Coordinates of C-alpha atoms in Angstrom, one line a residue:
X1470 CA 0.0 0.0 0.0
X1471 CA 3.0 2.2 0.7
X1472 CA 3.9 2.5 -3.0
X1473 CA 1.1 4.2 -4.1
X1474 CA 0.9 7.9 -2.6
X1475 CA -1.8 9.3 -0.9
X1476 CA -2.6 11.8 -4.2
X1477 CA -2.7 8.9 -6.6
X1478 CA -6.2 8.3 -5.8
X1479 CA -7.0 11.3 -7.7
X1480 CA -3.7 12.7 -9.8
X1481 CA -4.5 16.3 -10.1
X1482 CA -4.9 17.2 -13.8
X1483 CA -5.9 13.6 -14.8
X1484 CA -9.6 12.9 -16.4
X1485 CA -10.3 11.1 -13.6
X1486 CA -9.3 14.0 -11.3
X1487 CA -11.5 16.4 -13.0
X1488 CA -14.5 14.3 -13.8
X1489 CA -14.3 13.8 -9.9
X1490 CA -14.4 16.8 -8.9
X1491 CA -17.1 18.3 -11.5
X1492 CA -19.1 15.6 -10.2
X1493 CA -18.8 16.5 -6.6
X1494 CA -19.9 20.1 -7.4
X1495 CA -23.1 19.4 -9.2
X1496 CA -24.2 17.0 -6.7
X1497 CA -23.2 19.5 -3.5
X1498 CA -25.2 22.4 -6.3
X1499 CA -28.2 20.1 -5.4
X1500 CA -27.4 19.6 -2.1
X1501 CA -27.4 23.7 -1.4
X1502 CA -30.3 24.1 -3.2
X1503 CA -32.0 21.1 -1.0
X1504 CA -30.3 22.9 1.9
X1505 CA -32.0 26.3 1.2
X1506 CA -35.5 24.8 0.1
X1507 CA -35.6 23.0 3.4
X1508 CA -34.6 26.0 6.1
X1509 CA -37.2 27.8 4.7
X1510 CA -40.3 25.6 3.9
X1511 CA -40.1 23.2 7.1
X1512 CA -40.4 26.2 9.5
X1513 CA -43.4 27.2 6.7
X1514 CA -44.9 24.1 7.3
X1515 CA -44.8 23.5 10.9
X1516 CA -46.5 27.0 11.7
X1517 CA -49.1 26.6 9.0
X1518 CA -49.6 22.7 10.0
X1519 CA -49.3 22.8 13.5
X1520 CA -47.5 20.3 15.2
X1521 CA -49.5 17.0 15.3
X1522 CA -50.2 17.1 11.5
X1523 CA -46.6 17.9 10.6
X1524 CA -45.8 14.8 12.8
X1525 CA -48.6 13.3 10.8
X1526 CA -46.2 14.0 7.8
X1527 CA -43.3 13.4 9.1
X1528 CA -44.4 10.0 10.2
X1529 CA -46.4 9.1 6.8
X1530 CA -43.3 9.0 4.8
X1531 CA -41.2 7.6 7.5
X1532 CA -43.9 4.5 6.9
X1533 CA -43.8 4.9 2.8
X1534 CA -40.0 4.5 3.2
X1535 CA -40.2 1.1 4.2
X1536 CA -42.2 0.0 1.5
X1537 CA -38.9 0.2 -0.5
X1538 CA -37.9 -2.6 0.5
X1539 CA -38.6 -4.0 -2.9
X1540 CA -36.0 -3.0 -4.3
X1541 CA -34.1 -6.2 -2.9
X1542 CA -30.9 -4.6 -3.4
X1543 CA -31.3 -3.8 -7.6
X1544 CA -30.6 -0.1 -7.3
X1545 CA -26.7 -0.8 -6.3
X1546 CA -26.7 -3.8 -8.6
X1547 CA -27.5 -1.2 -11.8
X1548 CA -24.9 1.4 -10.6
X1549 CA -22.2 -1.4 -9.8
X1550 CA -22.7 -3.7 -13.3
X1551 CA -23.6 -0.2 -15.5
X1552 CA -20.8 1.4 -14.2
X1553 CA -18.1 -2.2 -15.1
X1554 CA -19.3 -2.3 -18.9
X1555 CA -18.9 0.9 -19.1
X1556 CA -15.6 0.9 -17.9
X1557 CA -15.2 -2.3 -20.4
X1558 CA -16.9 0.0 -23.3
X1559 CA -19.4 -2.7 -24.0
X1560 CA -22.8 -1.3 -24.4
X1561 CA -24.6 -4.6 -25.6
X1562 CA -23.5 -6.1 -21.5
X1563 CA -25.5 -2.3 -20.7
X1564 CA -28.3 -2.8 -22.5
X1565 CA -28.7 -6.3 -20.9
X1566 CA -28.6 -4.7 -17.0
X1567 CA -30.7 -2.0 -18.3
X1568 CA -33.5 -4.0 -19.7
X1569 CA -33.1 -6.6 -17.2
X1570 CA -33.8 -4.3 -14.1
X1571 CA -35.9 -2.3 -15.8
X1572 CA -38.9 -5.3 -16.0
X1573 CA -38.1 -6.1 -12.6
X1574 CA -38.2 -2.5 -11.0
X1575 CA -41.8 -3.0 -13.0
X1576 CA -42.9 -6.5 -11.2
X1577 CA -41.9 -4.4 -8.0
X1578 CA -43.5 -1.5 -8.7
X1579 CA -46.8 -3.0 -8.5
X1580 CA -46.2 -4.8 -5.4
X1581 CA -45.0 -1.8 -3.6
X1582 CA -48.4 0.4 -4.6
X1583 CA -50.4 -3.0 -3.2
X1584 CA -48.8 -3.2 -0.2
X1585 CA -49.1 0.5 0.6
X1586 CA -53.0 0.3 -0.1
X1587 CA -52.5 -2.6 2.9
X1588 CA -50.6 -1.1 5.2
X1589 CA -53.1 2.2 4.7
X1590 CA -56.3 0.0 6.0
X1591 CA -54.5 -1.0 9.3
X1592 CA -52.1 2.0 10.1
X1593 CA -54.7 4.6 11.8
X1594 CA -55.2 1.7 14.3
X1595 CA -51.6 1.4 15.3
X1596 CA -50.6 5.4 16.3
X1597 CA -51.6 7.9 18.7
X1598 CA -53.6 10.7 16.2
X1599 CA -56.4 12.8 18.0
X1600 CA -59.2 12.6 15.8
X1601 CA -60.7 11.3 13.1
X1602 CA -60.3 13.3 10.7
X1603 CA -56.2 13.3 10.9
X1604 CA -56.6 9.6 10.7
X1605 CA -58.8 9.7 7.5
X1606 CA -55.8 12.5 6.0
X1607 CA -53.3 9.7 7.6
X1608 CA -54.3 7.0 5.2
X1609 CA -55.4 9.0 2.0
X1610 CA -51.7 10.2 2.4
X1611 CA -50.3 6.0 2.8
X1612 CA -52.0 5.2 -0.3
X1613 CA -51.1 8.2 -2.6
X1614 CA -47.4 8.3 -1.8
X1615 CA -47.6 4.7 -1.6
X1616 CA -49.2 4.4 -5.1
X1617 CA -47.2 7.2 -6.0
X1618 CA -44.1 5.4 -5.5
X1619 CA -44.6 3.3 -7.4
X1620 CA -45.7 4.8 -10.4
X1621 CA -42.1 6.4 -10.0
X1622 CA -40.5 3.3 -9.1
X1623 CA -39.5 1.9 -13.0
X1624 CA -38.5 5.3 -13.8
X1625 CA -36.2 5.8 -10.7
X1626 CA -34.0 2.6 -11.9
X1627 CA -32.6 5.3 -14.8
X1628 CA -30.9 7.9 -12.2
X1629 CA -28.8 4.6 -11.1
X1630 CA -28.0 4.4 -14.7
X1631 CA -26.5 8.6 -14.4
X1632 CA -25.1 7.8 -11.7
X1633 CA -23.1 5.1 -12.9
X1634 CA -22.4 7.4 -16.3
X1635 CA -20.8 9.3 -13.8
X1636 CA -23.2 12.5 -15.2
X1637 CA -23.5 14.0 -12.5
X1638 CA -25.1 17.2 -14.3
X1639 CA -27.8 14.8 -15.4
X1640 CA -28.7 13.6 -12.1
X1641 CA -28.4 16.8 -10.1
X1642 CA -30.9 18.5 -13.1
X1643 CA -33.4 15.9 -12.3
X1644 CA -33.2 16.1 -9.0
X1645 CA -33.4 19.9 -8.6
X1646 CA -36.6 19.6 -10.7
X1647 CA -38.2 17.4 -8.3
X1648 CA -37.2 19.6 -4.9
X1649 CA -38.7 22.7 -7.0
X1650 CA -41.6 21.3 -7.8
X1651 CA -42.4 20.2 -4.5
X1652 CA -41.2 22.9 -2.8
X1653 CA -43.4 25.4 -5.0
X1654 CA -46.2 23.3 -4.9
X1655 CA -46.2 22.9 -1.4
X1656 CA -45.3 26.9 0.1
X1657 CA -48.7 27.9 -2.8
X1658 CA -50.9 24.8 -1.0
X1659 CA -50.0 26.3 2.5
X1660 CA -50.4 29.5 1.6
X1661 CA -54.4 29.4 0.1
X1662 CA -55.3 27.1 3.3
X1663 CA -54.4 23.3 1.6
X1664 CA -54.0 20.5 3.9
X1665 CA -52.4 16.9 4.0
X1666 CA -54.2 15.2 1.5
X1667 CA -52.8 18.3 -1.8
X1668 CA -49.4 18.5 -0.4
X1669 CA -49.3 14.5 -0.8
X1670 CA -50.7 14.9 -4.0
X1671 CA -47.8 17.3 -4.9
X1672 CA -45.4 15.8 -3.7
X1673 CA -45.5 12.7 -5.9
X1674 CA -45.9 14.6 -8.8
X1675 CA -43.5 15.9 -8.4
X1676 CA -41.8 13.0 -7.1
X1677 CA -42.6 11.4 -10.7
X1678 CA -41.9 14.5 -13.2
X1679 CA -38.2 14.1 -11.7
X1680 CA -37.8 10.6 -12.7
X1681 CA -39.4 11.0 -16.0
X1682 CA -36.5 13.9 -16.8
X1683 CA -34.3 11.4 -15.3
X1684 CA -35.2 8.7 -17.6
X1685 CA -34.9 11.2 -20.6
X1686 CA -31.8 12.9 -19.9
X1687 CA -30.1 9.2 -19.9
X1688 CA -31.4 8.5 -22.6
X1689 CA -30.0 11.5 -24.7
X1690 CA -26.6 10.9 -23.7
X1691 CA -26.7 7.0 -24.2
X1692 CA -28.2 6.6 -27.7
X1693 CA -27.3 3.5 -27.9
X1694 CA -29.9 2.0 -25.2
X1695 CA -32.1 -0.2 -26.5
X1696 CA -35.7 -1.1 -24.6
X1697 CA -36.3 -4.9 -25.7
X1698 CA -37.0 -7.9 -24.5
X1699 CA -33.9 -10.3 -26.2
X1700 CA -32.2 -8.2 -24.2
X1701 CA -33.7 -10.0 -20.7
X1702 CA -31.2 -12.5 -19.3
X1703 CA -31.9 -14.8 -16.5
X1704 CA -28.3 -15.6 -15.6
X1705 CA -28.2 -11.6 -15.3
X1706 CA -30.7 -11.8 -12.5
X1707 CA -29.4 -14.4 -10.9
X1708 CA -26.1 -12.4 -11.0
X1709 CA -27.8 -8.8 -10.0
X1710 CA -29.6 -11.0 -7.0
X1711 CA -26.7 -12.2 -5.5
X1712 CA -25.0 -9.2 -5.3
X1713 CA -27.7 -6.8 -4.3
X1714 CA -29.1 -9.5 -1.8
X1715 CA -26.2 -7.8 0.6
X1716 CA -27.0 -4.2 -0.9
X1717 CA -31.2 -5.4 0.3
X1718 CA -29.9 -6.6 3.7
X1719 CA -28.2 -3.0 4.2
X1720 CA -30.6 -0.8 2.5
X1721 CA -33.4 -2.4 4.6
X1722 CA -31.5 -2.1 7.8
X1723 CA -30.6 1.9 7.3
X1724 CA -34.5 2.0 6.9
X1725 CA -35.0 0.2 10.0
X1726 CA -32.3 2.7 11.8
X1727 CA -33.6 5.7 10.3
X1728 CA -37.6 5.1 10.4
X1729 CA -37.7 3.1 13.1
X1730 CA -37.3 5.0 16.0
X1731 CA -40.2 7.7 14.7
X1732 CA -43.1 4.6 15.0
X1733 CA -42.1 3.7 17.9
X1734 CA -42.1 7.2 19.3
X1735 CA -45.4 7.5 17.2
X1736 CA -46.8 4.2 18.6
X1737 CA -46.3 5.4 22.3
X1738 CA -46.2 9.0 22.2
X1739 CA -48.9 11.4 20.7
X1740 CA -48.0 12.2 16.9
X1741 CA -46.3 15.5 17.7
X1742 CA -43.1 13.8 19.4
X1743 CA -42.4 12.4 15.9
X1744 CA -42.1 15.4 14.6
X1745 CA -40.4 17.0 17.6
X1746 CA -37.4 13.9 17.1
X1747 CA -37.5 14.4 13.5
X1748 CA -36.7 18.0 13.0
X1749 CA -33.1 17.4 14.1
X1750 CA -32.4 14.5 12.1
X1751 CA -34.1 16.5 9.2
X1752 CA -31.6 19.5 9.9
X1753 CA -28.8 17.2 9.9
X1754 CA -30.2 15.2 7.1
X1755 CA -29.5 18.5 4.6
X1756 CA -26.0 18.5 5.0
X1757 CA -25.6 14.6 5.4
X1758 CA -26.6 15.1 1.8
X1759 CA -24.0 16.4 0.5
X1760 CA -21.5 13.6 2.2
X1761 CA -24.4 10.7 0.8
X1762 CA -23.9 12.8 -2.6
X1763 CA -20.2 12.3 -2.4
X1764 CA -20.4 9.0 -1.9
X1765 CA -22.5 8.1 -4.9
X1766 CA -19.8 9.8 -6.7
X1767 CA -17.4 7.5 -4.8
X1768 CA -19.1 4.2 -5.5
X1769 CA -19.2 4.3 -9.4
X1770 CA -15.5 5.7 -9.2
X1771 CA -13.9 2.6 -7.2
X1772 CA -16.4 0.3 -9.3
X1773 CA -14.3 1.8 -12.5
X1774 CA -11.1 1.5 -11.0
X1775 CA -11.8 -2.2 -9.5
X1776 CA -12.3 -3.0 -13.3
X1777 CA -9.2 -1.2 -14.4
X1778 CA -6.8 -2.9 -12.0
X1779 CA -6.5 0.2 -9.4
X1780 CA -8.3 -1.6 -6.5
X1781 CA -5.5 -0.5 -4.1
X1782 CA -6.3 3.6 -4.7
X1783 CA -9.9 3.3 -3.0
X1784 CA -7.8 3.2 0.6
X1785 CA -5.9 6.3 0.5
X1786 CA -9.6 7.8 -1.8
X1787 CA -11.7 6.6 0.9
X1788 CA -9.3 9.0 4.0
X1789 CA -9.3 12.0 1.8
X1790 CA -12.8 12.0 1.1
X1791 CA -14.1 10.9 4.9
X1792 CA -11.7 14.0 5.8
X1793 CA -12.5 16.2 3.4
X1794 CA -16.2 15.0 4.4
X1795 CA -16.0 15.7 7.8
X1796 CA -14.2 18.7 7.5
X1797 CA -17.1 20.4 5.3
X1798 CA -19.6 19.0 8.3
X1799 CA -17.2 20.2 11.2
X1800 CA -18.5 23.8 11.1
X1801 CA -22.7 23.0 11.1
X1802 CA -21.7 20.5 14.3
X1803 CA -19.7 23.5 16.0
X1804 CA -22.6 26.0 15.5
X1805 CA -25.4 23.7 16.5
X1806 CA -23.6 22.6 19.8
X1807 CA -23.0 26.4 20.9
X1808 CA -26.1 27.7 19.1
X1809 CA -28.5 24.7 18.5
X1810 CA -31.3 25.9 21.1
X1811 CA -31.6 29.2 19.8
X1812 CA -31.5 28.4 15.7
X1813 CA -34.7 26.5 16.6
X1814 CA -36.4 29.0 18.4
X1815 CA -36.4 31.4 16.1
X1816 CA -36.6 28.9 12.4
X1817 CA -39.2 26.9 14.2
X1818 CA -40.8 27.8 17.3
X1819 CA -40.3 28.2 21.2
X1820 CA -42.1 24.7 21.7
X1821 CA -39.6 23.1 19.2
X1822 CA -36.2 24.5 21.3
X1823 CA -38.1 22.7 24.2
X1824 CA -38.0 19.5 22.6
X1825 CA -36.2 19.3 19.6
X1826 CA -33.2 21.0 20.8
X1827 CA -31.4 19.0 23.7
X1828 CA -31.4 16.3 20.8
X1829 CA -28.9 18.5 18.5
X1830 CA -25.6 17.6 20.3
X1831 CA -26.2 14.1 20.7
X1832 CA -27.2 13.9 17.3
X1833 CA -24.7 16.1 15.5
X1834 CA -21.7 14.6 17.3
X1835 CA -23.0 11.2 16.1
X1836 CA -23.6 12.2 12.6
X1837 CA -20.4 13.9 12.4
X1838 CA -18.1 10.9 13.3
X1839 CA -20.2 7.8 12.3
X1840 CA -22.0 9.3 9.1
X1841 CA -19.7 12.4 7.6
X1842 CA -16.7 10.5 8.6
X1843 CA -17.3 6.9 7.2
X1844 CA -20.1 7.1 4.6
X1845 CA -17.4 7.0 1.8
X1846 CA -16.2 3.7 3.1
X1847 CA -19.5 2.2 2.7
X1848 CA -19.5 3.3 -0.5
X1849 CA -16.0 1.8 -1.3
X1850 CA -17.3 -1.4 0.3
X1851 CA -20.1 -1.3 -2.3
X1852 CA -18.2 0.0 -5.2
X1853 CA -15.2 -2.9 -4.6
X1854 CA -18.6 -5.6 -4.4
X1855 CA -17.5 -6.5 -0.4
X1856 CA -20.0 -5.1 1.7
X1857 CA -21.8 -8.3 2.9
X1858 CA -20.4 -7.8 6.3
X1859 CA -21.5 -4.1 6.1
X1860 CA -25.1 -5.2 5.3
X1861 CA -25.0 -7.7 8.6
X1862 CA -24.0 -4.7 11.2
X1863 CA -26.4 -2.6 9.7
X1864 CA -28.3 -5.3 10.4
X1865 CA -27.8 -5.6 13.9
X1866 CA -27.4 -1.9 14.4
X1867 CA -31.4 -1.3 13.3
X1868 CA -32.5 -4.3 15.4
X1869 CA -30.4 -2.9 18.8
X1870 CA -31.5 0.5 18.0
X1871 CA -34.8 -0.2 17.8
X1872 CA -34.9 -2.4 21.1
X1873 CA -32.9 0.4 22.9
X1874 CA -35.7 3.0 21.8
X1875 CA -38.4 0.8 23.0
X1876 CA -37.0 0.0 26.2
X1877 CA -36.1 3.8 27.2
X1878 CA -38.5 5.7 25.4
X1879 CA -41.0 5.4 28.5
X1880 CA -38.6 6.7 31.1
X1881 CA -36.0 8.8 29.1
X1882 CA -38.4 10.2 26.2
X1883 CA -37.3 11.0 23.1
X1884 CA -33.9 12.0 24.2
X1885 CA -33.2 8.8 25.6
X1886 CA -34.1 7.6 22.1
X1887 CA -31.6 9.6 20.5
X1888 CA -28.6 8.9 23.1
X1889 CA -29.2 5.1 22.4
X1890 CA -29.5 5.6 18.3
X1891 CA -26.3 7.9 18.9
X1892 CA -24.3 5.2 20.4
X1893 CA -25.1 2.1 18.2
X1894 CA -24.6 4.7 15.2
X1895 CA -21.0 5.8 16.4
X1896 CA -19.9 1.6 17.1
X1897 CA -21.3 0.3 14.3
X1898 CA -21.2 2.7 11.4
X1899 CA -18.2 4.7 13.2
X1900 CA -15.6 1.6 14.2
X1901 CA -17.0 -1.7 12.5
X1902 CA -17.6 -0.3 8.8
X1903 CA -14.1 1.3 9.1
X1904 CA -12.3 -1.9 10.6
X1905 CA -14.0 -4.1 7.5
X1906 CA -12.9 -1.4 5.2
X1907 CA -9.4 -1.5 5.9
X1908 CA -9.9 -5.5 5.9
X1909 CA -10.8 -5.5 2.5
X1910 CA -8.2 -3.3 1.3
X1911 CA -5.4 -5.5 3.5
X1912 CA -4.8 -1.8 5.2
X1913 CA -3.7 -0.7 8.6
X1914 CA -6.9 0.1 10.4
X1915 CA -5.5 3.0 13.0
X1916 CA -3.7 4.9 10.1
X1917 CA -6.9 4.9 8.5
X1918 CA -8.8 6.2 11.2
X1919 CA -6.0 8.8 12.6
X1920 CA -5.7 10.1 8.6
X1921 CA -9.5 10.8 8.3
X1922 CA -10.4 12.5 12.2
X1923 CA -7.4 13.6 13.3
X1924 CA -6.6 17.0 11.4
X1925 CA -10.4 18.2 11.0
X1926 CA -11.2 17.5 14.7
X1927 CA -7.9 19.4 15.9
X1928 CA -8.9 22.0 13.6
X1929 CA -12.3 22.3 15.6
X1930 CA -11.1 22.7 18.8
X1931 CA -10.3 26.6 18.5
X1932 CA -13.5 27.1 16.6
X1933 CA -15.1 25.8 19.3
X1934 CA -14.0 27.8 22.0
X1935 CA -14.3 30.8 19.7
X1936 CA -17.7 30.6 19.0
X1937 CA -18.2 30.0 22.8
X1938 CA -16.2 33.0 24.0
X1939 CA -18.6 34.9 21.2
X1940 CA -22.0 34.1 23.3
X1941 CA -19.9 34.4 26.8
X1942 CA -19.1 38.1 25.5
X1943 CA -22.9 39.0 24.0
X1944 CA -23.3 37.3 21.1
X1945 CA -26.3 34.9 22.5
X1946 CA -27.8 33.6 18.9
X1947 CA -31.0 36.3 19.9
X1948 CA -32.0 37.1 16.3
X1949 CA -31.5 36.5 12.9
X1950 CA -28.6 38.6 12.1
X1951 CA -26.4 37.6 15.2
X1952 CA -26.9 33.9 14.1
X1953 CA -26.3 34.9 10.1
X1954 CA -23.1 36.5 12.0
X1955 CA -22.4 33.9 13.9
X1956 CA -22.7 31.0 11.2
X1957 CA -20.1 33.1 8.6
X1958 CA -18.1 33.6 11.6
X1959 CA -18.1 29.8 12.5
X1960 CA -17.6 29.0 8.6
X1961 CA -14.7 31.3 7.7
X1962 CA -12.7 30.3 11.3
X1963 CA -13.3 26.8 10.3
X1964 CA -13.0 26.1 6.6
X1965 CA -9.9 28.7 6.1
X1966 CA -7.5 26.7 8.4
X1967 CA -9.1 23.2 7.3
X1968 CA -7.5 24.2 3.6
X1969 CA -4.1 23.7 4.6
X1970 CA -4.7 21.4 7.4
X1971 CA -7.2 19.0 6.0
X1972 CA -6.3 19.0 1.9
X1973 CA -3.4 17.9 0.5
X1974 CA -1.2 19.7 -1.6
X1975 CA -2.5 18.3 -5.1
X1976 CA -6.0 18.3 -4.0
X1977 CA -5.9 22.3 -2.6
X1978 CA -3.8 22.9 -6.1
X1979 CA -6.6 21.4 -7.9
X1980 CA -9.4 23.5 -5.8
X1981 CA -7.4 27.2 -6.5
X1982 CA -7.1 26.4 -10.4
X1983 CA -10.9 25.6 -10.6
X1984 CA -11.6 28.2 -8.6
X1985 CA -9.3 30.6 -11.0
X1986 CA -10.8 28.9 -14.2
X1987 CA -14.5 29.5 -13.1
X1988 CA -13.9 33.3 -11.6
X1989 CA -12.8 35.0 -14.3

């Protein structure tokens, strides 16, 4: 591993290099604009909701999300095997994954809209919701998304195909198409008086018009594709199954971690607390974004150089873009920990800092470690086709979670929920998925950790105290411009410093001439 620098992941100046990088800036262009769309709708829609119908919400498409499940592991299957032939120029092998997922994302998509009609007739029964006519707008909203879904389903299998295209342009279009139209759609319903069931209407129209654009924006840059049925292969299933039977394992465990703690709070507390434990992961959720973004980019990347015969770059690709990943996170963490409590008094309410707020530290310290810091080694795992062993601790991660939850949630409330989510987050996602990374790369496991933590967390500590001595000497976070203040502040301290002490030499090199090529 020694003989191949830390910089030969990505040469600076190489094709690779730059069709890295371009394809990390459209996808964080997304993520800002998802950023944006979120700070100011959700505030939007809690005051014009109120609180037990935006947990209502919050809770409908934590259920929906589950009912994906039927993807049994296909969408990492198309990115992995589109992403080889291309590598291997053989567009014939493409047309074979491409038609061969695409009639079984259609088998699924019909199961998925029947078992959300199902899960509609029995769900009202199963939550705390006040009245009868929230539980009527509970299940028309089940079986639209639901339904909705999977209409979009089939069409959703072609952004895997951009993805492994590496067109990152493509994919963040499509993508910025569906947040405006949902976002529009939504802020006009709210504003003429429009409840639940027109804002789930919107939501998967919109939901479909993405994946539609998706689905033609692949197909302009891939002439080639061919929609036919000698193109169906058996074997090809049988090969897709086996290896996205470990990608179905894991994406139905980060499911169970992520949605199951909200129905269980939504099972024993009233409907509000699932919005009240939400709205932190949701604030978190907007920047996590940008690292899950990265990591997209990531997977197709090491899939292409796994088929070129440069398996052994993914280790030293996978510590500079953990680093650089929880670098970029470092400064949000920072903020929320000094100023968490006040940002949600004043972007949500007063009854959300009381119960939404003591949940930001535990949370954001969590995230910043266990998600920002190892999400690209997941996405190596999946890229190099080795992430069996990743699926199984996810695995057991969702199933300890959810216990824990259960168990404390009567005694500790919801932020004994998020301590016990924290924790299994940070052991499994944090320690085990990096340990079985450097395993599958035969790489020293302590090097790895210490060359992704170590420089962005020392780079924190003076931010920290700075921002701090800032509300020690006045600055309390009060209104909007002292936490707009603030957050530059917090930003500039941070990210300056994290240039020369996080990047590398090439990598800042390659940062400075884009920024010189695209200033002028």
């Amino acid at each position: 591993m020694s003989q191949s620098g830390p910089d030969s992941a990505l040469p600076p100046g190489s094709p690779r290099a730059a069709r890295f990088f371009v394809g990390v800036l459209w996808n964080w262009l997304g993520v800002a604009i998802n950023i944006a769309i979120g700070l100011m709708l959700s505030p939007y829609m809690v005051r014009k909701l109120g609180s037990e119908r935006y947990g209502i919400w919050a809770l409908v498409f934590t259920l929906v999300e589950y009912l994906s499940f039927f993807d049994l592991g296909f969408s990492t299957a198309v990115v992995k095997f589109v992403a080889h032939y291309r590598a291997r120029k053989e567009p014939d092998e493409i047309n074979r994954v491409i038609n061969t997922g695409l009639l079984y994302f259609v088998f699924a998509a019909a199961l998925f809209a029947a078992a959300a009609v199902a899960v509609a007739a029995y769900a009202g029964a199963l939550f705390q919701i006040s009245n009868e006519g929230y539980r009527q707008d509970f299940r028309f909203l089940i079986v639209i998304t639901g339904i909705g879904w999977g209409i979009a389903f089939p069409f959703q299998f072609f952004t895997g195909c951009l993805d492994a295209f590496q067109r990152y342009d493509h994919l963040t279009r499509a993508w910025i198409a569906t947040l405006l139209i949902r976002a529009v759609s939504c802020a006009v319903l709210l504003y003429f008086g429009f409840g639940l069931k027109a804002l789930g209407t919107m939501v998967v129209l919109g939901q479909i018009a993405g994946n539609v654009l998706a689905m033609l924006l692949f197909r302009s840059m891939f002439p080639a594709m061919r929609l036919s049925p000698s193109f169906v292969s058996l074997p090809l299933v049988r090969e897709m199954m086996r290896y996205g039977m470990h990608s179905f394992l894991a994406n139905v465990s980060n499911l169970f971690i992520n949605q199951a703690p909200p129905v269980i709070i939504g099972h024993q507390r009233p409907a509000a607390f699932v919005g009240y434990f939400t709205l932190p992961l949701r604030l978190l959720q907007y920047s996590v974004d940008g690292v899950a973004r990265l990591g997209f980019v990531t997977r197709s990347n090491v899939a292409e150089m796994q088929a070129q015969g440069d398996e052994r770059k993914a280790y030293h690709l996978g510590i500079y873009l953990n680093r650089y990943c929880v670098a970029l996170f470092a400064p949000l963490v920072i903020f929320l920990l000094v100023y968490g409590r006040e940002l949600v008094r004043l972007w949500i309410s007063p009854e959300f800092a009381l119960y939404s707020a003591p949940l930001l530290p535990v949370l954001s310290i969590a995230t910043l470690l266990a998600v920002a810091g190892q999400f690209n080694s997941g996405a190596v795992l999946y890229g190099l086709g080795r992430h069996s062993r990743m699926a199984r601790g996810l695995f057991v991660e969702g199933i300890l979670a959810a216990v824990l939850v259960w168990i404390v949630l009567p005694r500790y409330g919801i932020l004994g929920a998020a301590w016990v989510t924290a924790a299994a987050m940070v052991f499994n996602r944090g320690l085990y998925v990096s340990w079985i990374t450097c395993q599958a790369l035969h790489a020293p496991y302590f090097a790895y950790l210490r060359g992704i933590y170590l420089r962005p967390l020392l780079t924190a500590v003076p931010v920290l105290l700075l921002d701090y001595a800032l509300k020690l000497w006045g600055l309390r976070g009060e209104t909007w411009s002292e936490l707009l203040l603030i957050g530059v502040l917090t930003a500039v301290a941070y990210l300056v410093p994290a240039l020369f002490t996080c990047a590398s030499p090439e990598h800042r090199r390659l940062i400075v001439l884009w920024l010189r090529d695209h200033g002028r």
